[in-house]
Tab-separated table of C-alpha atoms and ligand atoms in Angstrom:
chain	number	residue	atom	x	y	z
A	1	MET	CA	-13.594	-1.083	-29.046
A	2	GLN	CA	-16.430	-1.068	-26.645
A	3	SER	CA	-17.088	1.319	-23.803
A	4	LEU	CA	-19.470	1.507	-20.915
A	5	GLU	CA	-21.571	4.670	-20.426
A	6	ILE	CA	-22.846	5.183	-16.884
A	7	LYS	CA	-25.226	7.957	-15.690
A	8	GLY	CA	-24.301	8.133	-12.053
A	9	GLY	CA	-25.926	9.331	-8.807
A	10	LEU	CA	-28.654	6.670	-8.625
A	11	LYS	CA	-29.318	4.472	-5.597
A	12	LEU	CA	-28.999	0.737	-6.270
A	13	LYS	CA	-31.530	-1.903	-4.919
A	14	GLY	CA	-32.281	-5.505	-5.285
A	15	GLU	CA	-30.262	-8.692	-5.649
A	16	VAL	CA	-27.363	-9.803	-7.792
A	17	GLU	CA	-26.231	-13.284	-8.344
A	18	ILE	CA	-22.401	-13.976	-8.019
A	19	SER	CA	-20.882	-16.147	-10.757
A	20	GLY	CA	-18.248	-18.831	-10.290
A	21	SER	CA	-14.722	-17.870	-9.559
A	22	LYS	CA	-12.586	-17.164	-12.568
A	23	ASN	CA	-9.399	-17.771	-10.564
A	24	SER	CA	-10.673	-21.128	-9.379
A	25	ALA	CA	-11.981	-22.179	-12.781
A	26	LEU	CA	-8.618	-21.476	-14.477
A	27	PRO	CA	-6.552	-24.049	-12.562
A	28	LEU	CA	-9.460	-26.556	-12.720
A	29	ILE	CA	-9.275	-26.287	-16.591
A	30	ALA	CA	-5.533	-26.912	-16.368
A	31	LEU	CA	-6.212	-29.811	-14.126
A	32	THR	CA	-8.204	-31.597	-16.752
A	33	ILE	CA	-4.832	-32.290	-18.421
A	34	LEU	CA	-4.388	-34.880	-15.730
A	35	SER	CA	-7.606	-36.606	-16.269
A	36	ASN	CA	-8.113	-39.887	-18.112
A	37	ARG	CA	-11.759	-38.922	-18.855
A	38	GLU	CA	-14.032	-35.984	-19.773
A	39	VAL	CA	-14.390	-33.637	-16.803
A	40	GLN	CA	-17.617	-31.591	-16.271
A	41	LEU	CA	-16.992	-28.158	-14.667
A	42	GLU	CA	-20.090	-26.425	-13.376
A	43	ASN	CA	-20.667	-22.824	-12.269
A	44	VAL	CA	-17.842	-21.740	-14.638
A	45	PRO	CA	-18.044	-17.918	-15.241
A	46	ASN	CA	-18.845	-17.067	-18.798
A	47	VAL	CA	-15.847	-14.587	-19.223
A	48	VAL	CA	-13.070	-14.119	-21.718
A	49	ASP	CA	-10.172	-15.471	-19.632
A	50	ILE	CA	-12.068	-18.902	-19.345
A	51	LYS	CA	-12.541	-18.908	-23.026
A	52	THR	CA	-8.982	-18.181	-23.562
A	53	LEU	CA	-7.533	-21.083	-21.483
A	54	THR	CA	-10.129	-23.439	-23.001
A	55	LYS	CA	-8.941	-22.359	-26.451
A	56	LEU	CA	-5.307	-23.042	-25.338
A	57	LEU	CA	-6.293	-26.578	-24.322
A	58	GLN	CA	-8.090	-27.119	-27.700
A	59	MET	CA	-5.034	-25.989	-29.519
A	60	LEU	CA	-3.159	-28.741	-27.624
A	61	GLY	CA	-5.781	-31.311	-28.663
A	62	ALA	CA	-8.455	-31.335	-26.083
A	63	GLU	CA	-12.112	-31.339	-26.870
A	64	ALA	CA	-14.190	-28.735	-25.075
A	65	GLN	CA	-17.835	-27.732	-25.098
A	66	PHE	CA	-19.760	-25.008	-23.214
A	67	GLY	CA	-23.379	-25.763	-22.312
A	68	GLY	CA	-26.260	-24.708	-19.925
A	69	THR	CA	-28.420	-21.606	-20.252
A	70	GLU	CA	-25.549	-19.132	-19.656
A	71	ASN	CA	-22.776	-21.352	-20.915
A	72	ASN	CA	-21.694	-22.048	-17.335
A	73	ILE	CA	-20.987	-25.770	-17.838
A	74	LEU	CA	-17.815	-26.683	-19.401
A	75	LYS	CA	-17.142	-30.204	-20.444
A	76	ILE	CA	-13.463	-30.861	-21.323
A	77	ASP	CA	-11.901	-33.997	-22.455
A	78	SER	CA	-8.026	-33.651	-22.387
A	79	LYS	CA	-7.384	-37.401	-22.804
A	80	ASN	CA	-6.332	-36.951	-26.521
A	81	ILE	CA	-4.009	-33.929	-25.936
A	82	ASN	CA	-1.078	-34.452	-28.489
A	83	LYS	CA	0.663	-31.234	-28.471
A	84	THR	CA	2.735	-29.700	-25.644
A	85	VAL	CA	3.626	-26.182	-26.996
A	86	ALA	CA	1.618	-23.341	-25.554
A	87	THR	CA	2.395	-20.446	-27.960
A	88	TYR	CA	3.080	-16.920	-27.419
A	89	ASP	CA	-0.049	-15.512	-29.182
A	90	ILE	CA	-2.313	-17.099	-26.559
A	91	VAL	CA	-0.180	-16.910	-23.428
A	92	LYS	CA	0.475	-13.165	-23.905
A	93	THR	CA	-3.260	-12.451	-23.594
A	94	MET	CA	-3.376	-14.163	-20.159
A	95	ARG	CA	-0.713	-14.785	-17.637
A	96	ALA	CA	-2.576	-17.564	-15.962
A	97	SER	CA	-1.841	-19.705	-19.095
A	98	ILE	CA	1.348	-20.686	-17.207
A	99	LEU	CA	-0.961	-22.973	-15.267
A	100	VAL	CA	-0.598	-25.601	-18.033
A	101	LEU	CA	3.113	-25.904	-17.430
A	102	GLY	CA	3.059	-28.184	-14.326
A	103	PRO	CA	0.219	-30.570	-15.627
A	104	LEU	CA	1.777	-30.858	-19.171
A	105	LEU	CA	5.311	-31.519	-17.858
A	106	ALA	CA	4.091	-34.056	-15.270
A	107	ARG	CA	1.952	-35.940	-17.819
A	108	PHE	CA	4.225	-35.828	-20.988
A	109	GLY	CA	7.644	-35.291	-19.613
A	110	HIS	CA	8.112	-32.279	-21.771
A	111	CYS	CA	6.556	-29.009	-22.804
A	112	ASP	CA	7.180	-25.629	-24.120
A	113	VAL	CA	5.192	-22.737	-22.629
A	114	SER	CA	5.774	-19.194	-23.807
A	115	LEU	CA	6.845	-16.876	-20.916
A	116	PRO	CA	3.872	-14.702	-19.917
A	117	GLY	CA	6.201	-11.606	-19.689
A	118	GLY	CA	5.367	-8.428	-17.880
A	119	CYS	CA	1.929	-7.152	-17.557
A	120	ALA	CA	0.159	-3.927	-16.690
A	121	ILE	CA	0.416	-4.467	-12.922
A	122	GLY	CA	4.064	-5.236	-12.626
A	123	ALA	CA	6.700	-7.702	-13.556
A	124	ARG	CA	5.042	-10.725	-12.009
A	125	PRO	CA	7.770	-13.294	-12.522
A	126	VAL	CA	7.228	-17.141	-12.651
A	127	ASP	CA	10.645	-17.993	-11.262
A	128	LEU	CA	9.200	-19.839	-8.244
A	129	HIS	CA	7.164	-22.184	-10.496
A	130	LEU	CA	10.274	-22.905	-12.458
A	131	LYS	CA	12.556	-23.358	-9.459
A	132	ALA	CA	10.107	-25.859	-7.932
A	133	LEU	CA	9.864	-28.052	-11.127
A	134	GLU	CA	13.650	-28.048	-11.159
A	135	GLN	CA	13.667	-29.399	-7.666
A	136	MET	CA	11.487	-32.067	-8.938
A	137	GLY	CA	14.041	-33.089	-11.462
A	138	ALA	CA	13.054	-31.075	-14.468
A	139	THR	CA	15.584	-29.311	-16.663
A	140	ILE	CA	14.347	-25.870	-17.480
A	141	GLU	CA	15.775	-23.702	-20.291
A	142	ILE	CA	14.513	-20.322	-21.400
A	143	GLU	CA	14.969	-20.056	-25.144
A	144	ASP	CA	13.294	-17.576	-27.631
A	145	GLY	CA	10.822	-16.489	-24.935
A	146	TYR	CA	9.791	-19.953	-24.184
A	147	VAL	CA	10.063	-22.097	-21.006
A	148	LYS	CA	11.413	-25.328	-22.336
A	149	ALA	CA	10.782	-27.878	-19.560
A	150	ARG	CA	12.048	-31.463	-19.721
A	151	ALA	CA	11.586	-34.403	-17.402
A	152	GLU	CA	11.527	-37.409	-19.874
A	153	ASN	CA	11.447	-39.906	-16.977
A	154	GLY	CA	8.832	-38.033	-15.061
A	155	LEU	CA	8.956	-35.639	-12.118
A	156	ILE	CA	10.179	-36.888	-8.861
A	157	GLY	CA	8.708	-35.928	-5.442
A	158	ALA	CA	10.756	-33.344	-3.602
A	159	ASP	CA	10.701	-30.876	-0.749
A	160	ILE	CA	9.676	-27.347	-2.120
A	161	PHE	CA	9.931	-24.141	-0.095
A	162	PHE	CA	8.212	-21.228	-1.709
A	163	GLU	CA	10.139	-18.094	-0.964
A	164	LYS	CA	6.975	-16.115	-1.391
A	165	LYS	CA	3.378	-17.228	-1.266
A	166	THR	CA	2.315	-17.667	-4.835
A	167	VAL	CA	-1.243	-18.556	-5.862
A	168	THR	CA	-0.814	-19.974	-9.401
A	169	GLY	CA	2.749	-21.185	-8.275
A	170	THR	CA	1.153	-23.363	-5.527
A	171	GLU	CA	-1.523	-24.597	-7.876
A	172	ASN	CA	0.888	-25.485	-10.745
A	173	ILE	CA	3.167	-27.449	-8.424
A	174	VAL	CA	0.459	-29.290	-6.542
A	175	MET	CA	-0.909	-30.401	-9.887
A	176	ALA	CA	2.537	-31.444	-11.016
A	177	ALA	CA	3.112	-33.396	-7.861
A	178	ALA	CA	-0.074	-35.287	-8.330
A	179	LEU	CA	1.544	-37.159	-11.193
A	180	ALA	CA	5.201	-37.188	-9.956
A	181	ARG	CA	6.894	-40.308	-8.616
A	182	GLY	CA	6.957	-40.233	-4.633
A	183	LYS	CA	5.910	-37.677	-2.079
A	184	THR	CA	6.155	-33.852	-2.694
A	185	ARG	CA	6.125	-31.599	0.394
A	186	LEU	CA	5.250	-27.964	-0.269
A	187	PHE	CA	6.100	-25.398	2.299
A	188	ASN	CA	4.868	-21.866	2.521
A	189	CYS	CA	1.855	-22.522	0.246
A	190	ALA	CA	-0.749	-19.994	-0.674
A	191	LEU	CA	-3.940	-20.341	1.326
A	192	GLU	CA	-6.495	-18.844	-1.152
A	193	PRO	CA	-9.819	-20.612	-1.532
A	194	GLU	CA	-8.903	-21.201	-5.234
A	195	VAL	CA	-5.754	-23.148	-4.212
A	196	VAL	CA	-7.912	-25.140	-1.697
A	197	GLN	CA	-10.394	-26.026	-4.459
A	198	THR	CA	-7.571	-27.400	-6.739
A	199	CYS	CA	-6.303	-29.425	-3.938
A	200	GLU	CA	-9.862	-30.761	-3.047
A	201	ALA	CA	-10.475	-31.686	-6.675
A	202	LEU	CA	-7.245	-33.831	-6.556
A	203	LYS	CA	-8.300	-35.429	-3.389
A	204	ASP	CA	-11.715	-36.219	-4.811
A	205	ALA	CA	-9.929	-37.978	-7.767
A	206	GLY	CA	-8.118	-40.268	-5.345
A	207	VAL	CA	-4.819	-38.393	-4.886
A	208	LYS	CA	-3.330	-38.768	-1.458
A	209	ILE	CA	-2.979	-35.197	-0.468
A	210	THR	CA	-2.847	-33.700	3.156
A	211	GLY	CA	-2.625	-30.267	4.575
A	212	ILE	CA	-5.241	-28.834	2.347
A	213	GLY	CA	-5.844	-25.089	3.224
A	214	THR	CA	-2.545	-24.876	5.258
A	215	GLU	CA	0.755	-23.704	4.401
A	216	THR	CA	2.371	-27.272	4.190
A	217	ILE	CA	0.844	-29.497	1.644
A	218	GLU	CA	1.953	-33.084	1.004
A	219	VAL	CA	1.119	-34.929	-2.192
A	220	GLU	CA	1.735	-38.476	-2.967
A	221	GLY	CA	2.203	-38.695	-6.711
A	222	THR	CA	0.681	-41.406	-8.986
A	223	ASP	CA	3.792	-41.893	-11.089
A	224	ARG	CA	2.114	-40.612	-14.296
A	225	GLU	CA	-0.991	-42.541	-13.948
A	226	LEU	CA	-3.886	-40.266	-15.058
A	227	LEU	CA	-6.565	-39.403	-12.730
A	228	ASN	CA	-10.269	-40.077	-12.720
A	229	ILE	CA	-11.753	-36.587	-12.425
A	230	GLU	CA	-15.501	-36.400	-13.023
A	231	LYS	CA	-17.323	-33.283	-11.965
A	232	ILE	CA	-16.318	-30.146	-10.085
A	233	ARG	CA	-18.575	-27.208	-9.093
A	234	VAL	CA	-16.515	-24.031	-9.139
A	235	ILE	CA	-16.757	-21.884	-5.862
A	236	PRO	CA	-18.268	-18.510	-6.064
A	237	ASP	CA	-16.150	-15.575	-7.111
A	238	ARG	CA	-15.046	-13.733	-4.025
A	239	ILE	CA	-13.643	-10.754	-5.932
A	240	GLU	CA	-16.870	-10.312	-7.919
A	241	ALA	CA	-18.695	-10.648	-4.581
A	242	GLY	CA	-16.628	-7.874	-3.078
A	243	THR	CA	-16.984	-5.735	-6.128
A	244	TYR	CA	-20.779	-5.692	-5.956
A	245	LEU	CA	-20.640	-5.096	-2.156
A	246	VAL	CA	-18.617	-2.088	-2.808
A	247	ALA	CA	-21.124	-1.040	-5.455
A	248	GLY	CA	-23.786	-1.079	-2.701
A	249	ALA	CA	-21.316	0.772	-0.382
A	250	ILE	CA	-20.220	3.467	-2.817
A	251	THR	CA	-23.837	4.420	-3.639
A	252	ASN	CA	-24.791	3.878	0.039
A	253	SER	CA	-27.529	1.471	-1.027
A	254	GLU	CA	-28.998	-1.736	0.342
A	255	ILE	CA	-28.290	-4.528	-2.009
A	256	THR	CA	-28.047	-8.308	-1.640
A	257	ILE	CA	-25.586	-10.650	-3.262
A	258	THR	CA	-26.625	-14.248	-3.726
A	259	ASN	CA	-24.571	-17.486	-4.431
A	260	SER	CA	-21.727	-16.157	-2.374
A	261	GLU	CA	-19.419	-17.515	0.259
A	262	SER	CA	-19.185	-15.176	3.174
A	263	ASN	CA	-16.297	-17.075	4.744
A	264	HIS	CA	-14.101	-16.192	1.803
A	265	ILE	CA	-14.657	-12.458	2.099
A	266	GLY	CA	-14.171	-11.900	5.793
A	267	ALA	CA	-11.392	-9.307	5.260
A	268	ILE	CA	-13.471	-7.315	2.771
A	269	ILE	CA	-16.516	-7.404	5.032
A	270	ASP	CA	-14.374	-6.319	8.013
A	271	LYS	CA	-13.133	-3.182	6.125
A	272	LEU	CA	-16.678	-2.226	5.061
A	273	VAL	CA	-17.825	-2.596	8.693
A	274	GLU	CA	-14.985	-0.288	9.745
A	275	MET	CA	-16.240	2.118	7.211
A	276	GLY	CA	-19.704	2.198	8.848
A	277	PHE	CA	-21.670	-0.439	6.778
A	278	SER	CA	-23.445	-3.374	8.306
A	279	PHE	CA	-24.480	-6.786	7.068
A	280	HIS	CA	-27.090	-9.417	7.173
A	281	ILE	CA	-25.668	-12.781	6.209
A	282	LYS	CA	-27.722	-15.836	5.893
A	283	ASP	CA	-26.600	-18.908	3.918
A	284	ASP	CA	-25.285	-17.800	0.547
A	285	ARG	CA	-26.927	-14.404	0.686
A	286	ILE	CA	-25.225	-11.226	2.040
A	287	THR	CA	-27.066	-7.956	2.331
A	288	ILE	CA	-25.078	-4.656	2.804
A	289	ILE	CA	-26.886	-1.974	4.909
A	290	PRO	CA	-25.979	1.627	4.184
A	291	ALA	CA	-23.742	3.590	6.560
A	292	LEU	CA	-24.985	6.575	8.486
A	293	LYS	CA	-21.673	8.245	7.682
A	294	ILE	CA	-18.900	6.623	5.511
A	295	LYS	CA	-15.658	6.664	7.590
A	296	PRO	CA	-12.068	6.669	6.172
A	297	VAL	CA	-10.142	3.434	6.305
A	298	GLU	CA	-6.606	2.038	6.460
A	299	ILE	CA	-5.874	-0.917	4.317
A	300	ILE	CA	-2.764	-3.057	3.619
A	301	THR	CA	-3.033	-5.738	0.769
A	302	ALA	CA	-1.657	-9.062	1.589
A	303	GLU	CA	-2.125	-12.756	0.996
A	304	TYR	CA	-5.254	-14.658	2.005
A	305	PRO	CA	-6.966	-14.522	4.475
A	306	LEU	CA	-5.882	-10.883	4.686
A	307	PHE	CA	-7.200	-8.069	2.346
A	308	PRO	CA	-6.867	-9.042	-1.216
A	309	THR	CA	-4.947	-7.018	-3.764
A	310	ASP	CA	-7.711	-7.699	-6.260
A	311	MET	CA	-10.008	-5.454	-4.150
A	312	GLN	CA	-7.524	-2.632	-3.719
A	313	ALA	CA	-8.660	-0.470	-6.690
A	314	GLN	CA	-12.401	-0.822	-5.748
A	315	PHE	CA	-11.720	0.372	-2.176
A	316	VAL	CA	-9.792	3.367	-3.475
A	317	ALA	CA	-12.844	4.304	-5.416
A	318	LEU	CA	-15.088	3.754	-2.308
A	319	ALA	CA	-12.669	5.860	-0.082
A	320	THR	CA	-13.506	8.941	-2.197
A	321	GLN	CA	-16.868	8.892	-0.657
A	322	SER	CA	-15.644	8.820	2.954
A	323	ASN	CA	-15.424	11.807	5.272
A	324	GLY	CA	-11.681	12.020	5.846
A	325	THR	CA	-8.392	10.716	4.606
A	326	SER	CA	-7.987	6.979	3.813
A	327	VAL	CA	-4.563	5.313	3.282
A	328	ILE	CA	-4.270	2.140	1.174
A	329	GLU	CA	-0.949	0.246	0.861
A	330	GLU	CA	-0.335	-2.186	-1.935
A	331	ARG	CA	2.116	-4.816	-0.818
A	332	LEU	CA	1.830	-7.481	-3.666
A	333	PHE	CA	2.277	-5.769	-7.051
A	334	GLU	CA	4.062	-2.676	-8.134
A	335	ASN	CA	2.310	-0.333	-10.623
A	336	ARG	CA	-1.150	-1.297	-9.335
A	337	PHE	CA	-2.470	2.296	-9.065
A	338	MET	CA	-3.273	3.048	-12.704
A	339	HIS	CA	-6.868	3.738	-11.705
A	340	VAL	CA	-5.792	6.694	-9.506
A	341	SER	CA	-5.171	9.100	-12.313
A	342	GLU	CA	-8.512	8.111	-13.944
A	343	LEU	CA	-10.355	8.521	-10.675
A	344	ASN	CA	-8.751	11.957	-10.231
A	345	ARG	CA	-10.368	12.928	-13.594
A	346	LEU	CA	-13.628	12.669	-11.899
A	347	GLY	CA	-12.529	15.221	-9.280
A	348	ALA	CA	-11.185	12.715	-6.732
A	349	ASP	CA	-8.283	13.897	-4.652
A	350	ILE	CA	-5.817	10.921	-4.575
A	351	LYS	CA	-2.143	11.018	-4.124
A	352	ILE	CA	0.341	8.184	-4.814
A	353	SER	CA	3.492	7.972	-2.692
A	354	HIS	CA	5.531	4.677	-3.603
A	355	ASN	CA	3.272	1.768	-2.919
A	356	ARG	CA	0.644	3.738	-0.889
A	357	VAL	CA	-2.234	6.078	-1.867
A	358	SER	CA	-3.786	8.678	0.294
A	359	ILE	CA	-7.462	9.433	-0.609
A	360	HIS	CA	-8.871	12.695	0.604
A	361	GLY	CA	-12.459	11.935	0.715
A	362	GLY	CA	-15.629	14.029	0.746
A	363	ARG	CA	-15.240	15.615	-2.737
A	364	GLU	CA	-18.112	15.308	-5.154
A	365	LEU	CA	-17.244	13.248	-8.332
A	366	HIS	CA	-18.355	14.413	-11.641
A	367	GLY	CA	-18.700	12.086	-14.724
A	368	ALA	CA	-15.835	11.944	-17.244
A	369	ASP	CA	-14.162	9.685	-19.723
A	370	MET	CA	-11.876	7.024	-18.130
A	371	MET	CA	-9.528	4.569	-19.646
A	372	ALA	CA	-9.592	0.945	-18.266
A	373	THR	CA	-6.037	-0.448	-17.779
A	374	ASP	CA	-6.426	-3.829	-16.018
A	375	LEU	CA	-9.234	-6.119	-14.851
A	376	ARG	CA	-9.752	-4.842	-11.217
A	377	ALA	CA	-8.742	-1.307	-11.952
A	378	SER	CA	-11.580	-1.220	-14.559
A	379	SER	CA	-14.113	-2.283	-12.088
A	380	ALA	CA	-13.075	0.632	-9.788
A	381	LEU	CA	-13.844	3.049	-12.635
A	382	VAL	CA	-17.256	1.576	-13.133
A	383	LEU	CA	-17.922	1.841	-9.323
A	384	ALA	CA	-16.832	5.555	-9.454
A	385	GLY	CA	-19.083	6.139	-12.426
A	386	LEU	CA	-22.038	4.875	-10.419
A	387	VAL	CA	-21.682	7.595	-7.920
A	388	ALA	CA	-20.316	10.421	-9.999
A	389	LYS	CA	-22.747	13.209	-11.095
A	390	GLY	CA	-23.525	13.055	-14.816
A	391	THR	CA	-22.170	10.846	-17.517
A	392	SER	CA	-19.071	8.738	-17.296
A	393	ARG	CA	-17.600	6.580	-19.928
A	394	VAL	CA	-15.173	3.723	-19.335
A	395	HIS	CA	-13.258	2.835	-22.398
A	396	ARG	CA	-11.316	-0.392	-23.256
A	397	ILE	CA	-13.765	-2.554	-21.281
A	398	TYR	CA	-12.277	-5.753	-22.732
A	399	HIS	CA	-10.357	-5.761	-19.561
A	400	LEU	CA	-13.630	-6.005	-17.681
A	401	ASP	CA	-14.897	-8.767	-19.964
A	402	ARG	CA	-11.968	-10.901	-19.020
A	403	GLY	CA	-13.306	-11.389	-15.527
A	404	TYR	CA	-16.805	-10.076	-14.835
A	405	GLN	CA	-19.735	-12.145	-16.345
A	406	ASN	CA	-22.710	-9.996	-17.557
A	407	LEU	CA	-21.442	-6.814	-15.796
A	408	GLU	CA	-23.821	-4.372	-17.240
A	409	LYS	CA	-26.716	-6.790	-17.084
A	410	LYS	CA	-26.079	-7.323	-13.331
A	411	PHE	CA	-25.850	-3.482	-12.794
A	412	LEU	CA	-28.957	-2.878	-14.782
A	413	GLY	CA	-30.778	-5.490	-12.508
A	414	LEU	CA	-29.613	-3.378	-9.476
A	415	GLY	CA	-31.210	-0.270	-11.004
A	416	ALA	CA	-28.062	1.423	-12.452
A	417	ASN	CA	-28.284	3.445	-15.665
A	418	ILE	CA	-25.498	1.717	-17.657
A	419	LYS	CA	-25.061	0.656	-21.199
A	420	ARG	CA	-22.490	-0.800	-23.574
A	421	ILE	CA	-21.559	1.419	-26.500
A	422	LYS	CA	-19.276	1.043	-29.455
A	423	GLY	CA	-16.395	3.254	-28.506
A	424	ILE	CA	-13.827	4.958	-30.619
A	425	LEU	CA	-10.941	4.575	-28.218
B	1	UD1	C1	-3.045	-14.659	-8.474
B	1	UD1	C2	-4.483	-14.208	-9.020
B	1	UD1	C3	-4.500	-12.723	-9.174
B	1	UD1	C4	-4.027	-12.099	-7.837
B	1	UD1	C5	-2.809	-12.724	-7.243
B	1	UD1	C6	-2.509	-12.220	-5.805
B	1	UD1	C7	-5.006	-16.037	-10.562
B	1	UD1	C8	-5.350	-16.485	-11.947
B	1	UD1	N1	-4.643	-14.736	-10.437
B	1	UD1	O1	-2.083	-14.255	-9.453
B	1	UD1	O2	-5.838	-12.347	-9.552
B	1	UD1	O3	-3.980	-10.728	-7.944
B	1	UD1	O4	-2.871	-14.182	-7.168
B	1	UD1	O5	-3.502	-12.627	-5.022
B	1	UD1	O6	-5.284	-16.741	-9.609
B	1	UD1	N2	5.932	-13.930	-7.500
B	1	UD1	C9	7.241	-14.031	-7.772
B	1	UD1	N3	7.677	-15.241	-8.440
B	1	UD1	C10	6.811	-16.184	-8.921
B	1	UD1	C11	5.423	-15.995	-8.660
B	1	UD1	C12	4.952	-14.975	-7.938
B	1	UD1	O7	8.130	-13.281	-7.258
B	1	UD1	O8	7.244	-17.140	-9.478
B	1	UD1	C13	5.418	-12.756	-6.758
B	1	UD1	C14	4.624	-11.939	-7.605
B	1	UD1	O9	5.330	-10.884	-8.406
B	1	UD1	C15	3.756	-11.214	-6.533
B	1	UD1	C16	3.497	-12.369	-5.488
B	1	UD1	O10	4.607	-13.268	-5.680
B	1	UD1	O11	4.404	-10.183	-5.915
B	1	UD1	C17	2.237	-13.026	-5.500
B	1	UD1	O12	1.955	-13.389	-6.779
B	1	UD1	P1	1.035	-14.717	-7.202
B	1	UD1	O13	0.386	-15.151	-6.038
B	1	UD1	O14	1.920	-15.685	-7.900
B	1	UD1	O15	0.108	-14.146	-8.257
B	1	UD1	P2	-0.727	-14.880	-9.423
B	1	UD1	O16	-0.747	-16.316	-9.032
B	1	UD1	O17	0.036	-14.606	-10.632
């Protein structure tokens, strides 16, 4: 297994280009199941999760090809899909595989998708996806670890009320509704930019859809007529953007991120401003300006447009550099504090109480070995390594490779001392 070795304590400088959004590209790949032609996805991040979902579609019978200088163009032709079983061996590696459930069921009237099961950051059920499909007339059975969904005469438009805001749940059901018979009204939808992009792509393909970007979305289904989806450019990754801004912040350096969308990261920028940093924003370029003194912060994670849970770990790492005590509360996922014990190995003073951490900042961090546990927690360990004195090693970085394109190359470009090594752990 590979590790990252970081010699910390250096200031960063320069620019880093933000890749396309992993969490937007994933539903768009699933969306190709609804298309009657090859779809060209552009600005697709070259990360493992994207390859995993593409492989799943290929196993179902789709043709797919990556191209462009960094393999950021993905052409997928799902017209000839002839299998409807998403097997455990692929779904278990990535929860977002559940995104094929709605499109497969809507198009073929049946599919079997392995249950994603638990994962490192909590139970993360898919009950809301299943309940919505049942309300659209599907029969759902859980058998041998598989969701067996049937709607042989097609899905029927319905009124769906999501008890909780769910990102992939909203995407799944919006895609299913696009091929259903009649109108589906979805209430309490997730507002994330990735959900908006899925809806916009359906609209561009001629689907009658209103309320995009609001909690109430209405979709007029095509009664199983496939869609003419041609080309979609994936939006910038707001979590990658936030992670690099925190890299600038934790090393108190001036850096610029490019190809970013500042409107999508308002809550992240707000918290950095509260901590004493300032910003120059022009078009797709955001420059973070160092703080005179890094101040402690209070954060509660919540649904978009509020502070994202996917940035919680990075801000825990950053708060170790503030003068005072910060409190960060995790409201979306239980068990999402695995980075805390690793950060404490560097000398940080962080305490967990239920779903809340208190970070007593101002202690110098010293390099150590750390174990990555999930995607975003891993990025927090790298960020801490950048500021810790001496050498840190982050092990099991396959978690990072799931979601960060060219991570060490991008950090090297910013002047960090970082290299990938063959690890033993
Ligand atoms: C998506 C993101 C993930 C992010 C999360 C929250 C993708 C591929 N992943 O995950 O990076 O951390 O949003 O912003 O886009 N829930 C249920 N039942 C369900 C579905 C969800 O109880 O059927 C709960 C979850 O346990 C969680 C909350 O709802 O507490 C939100 O989860 P959800 O928005 O569904 O997360 P994902 O879509 O899996």
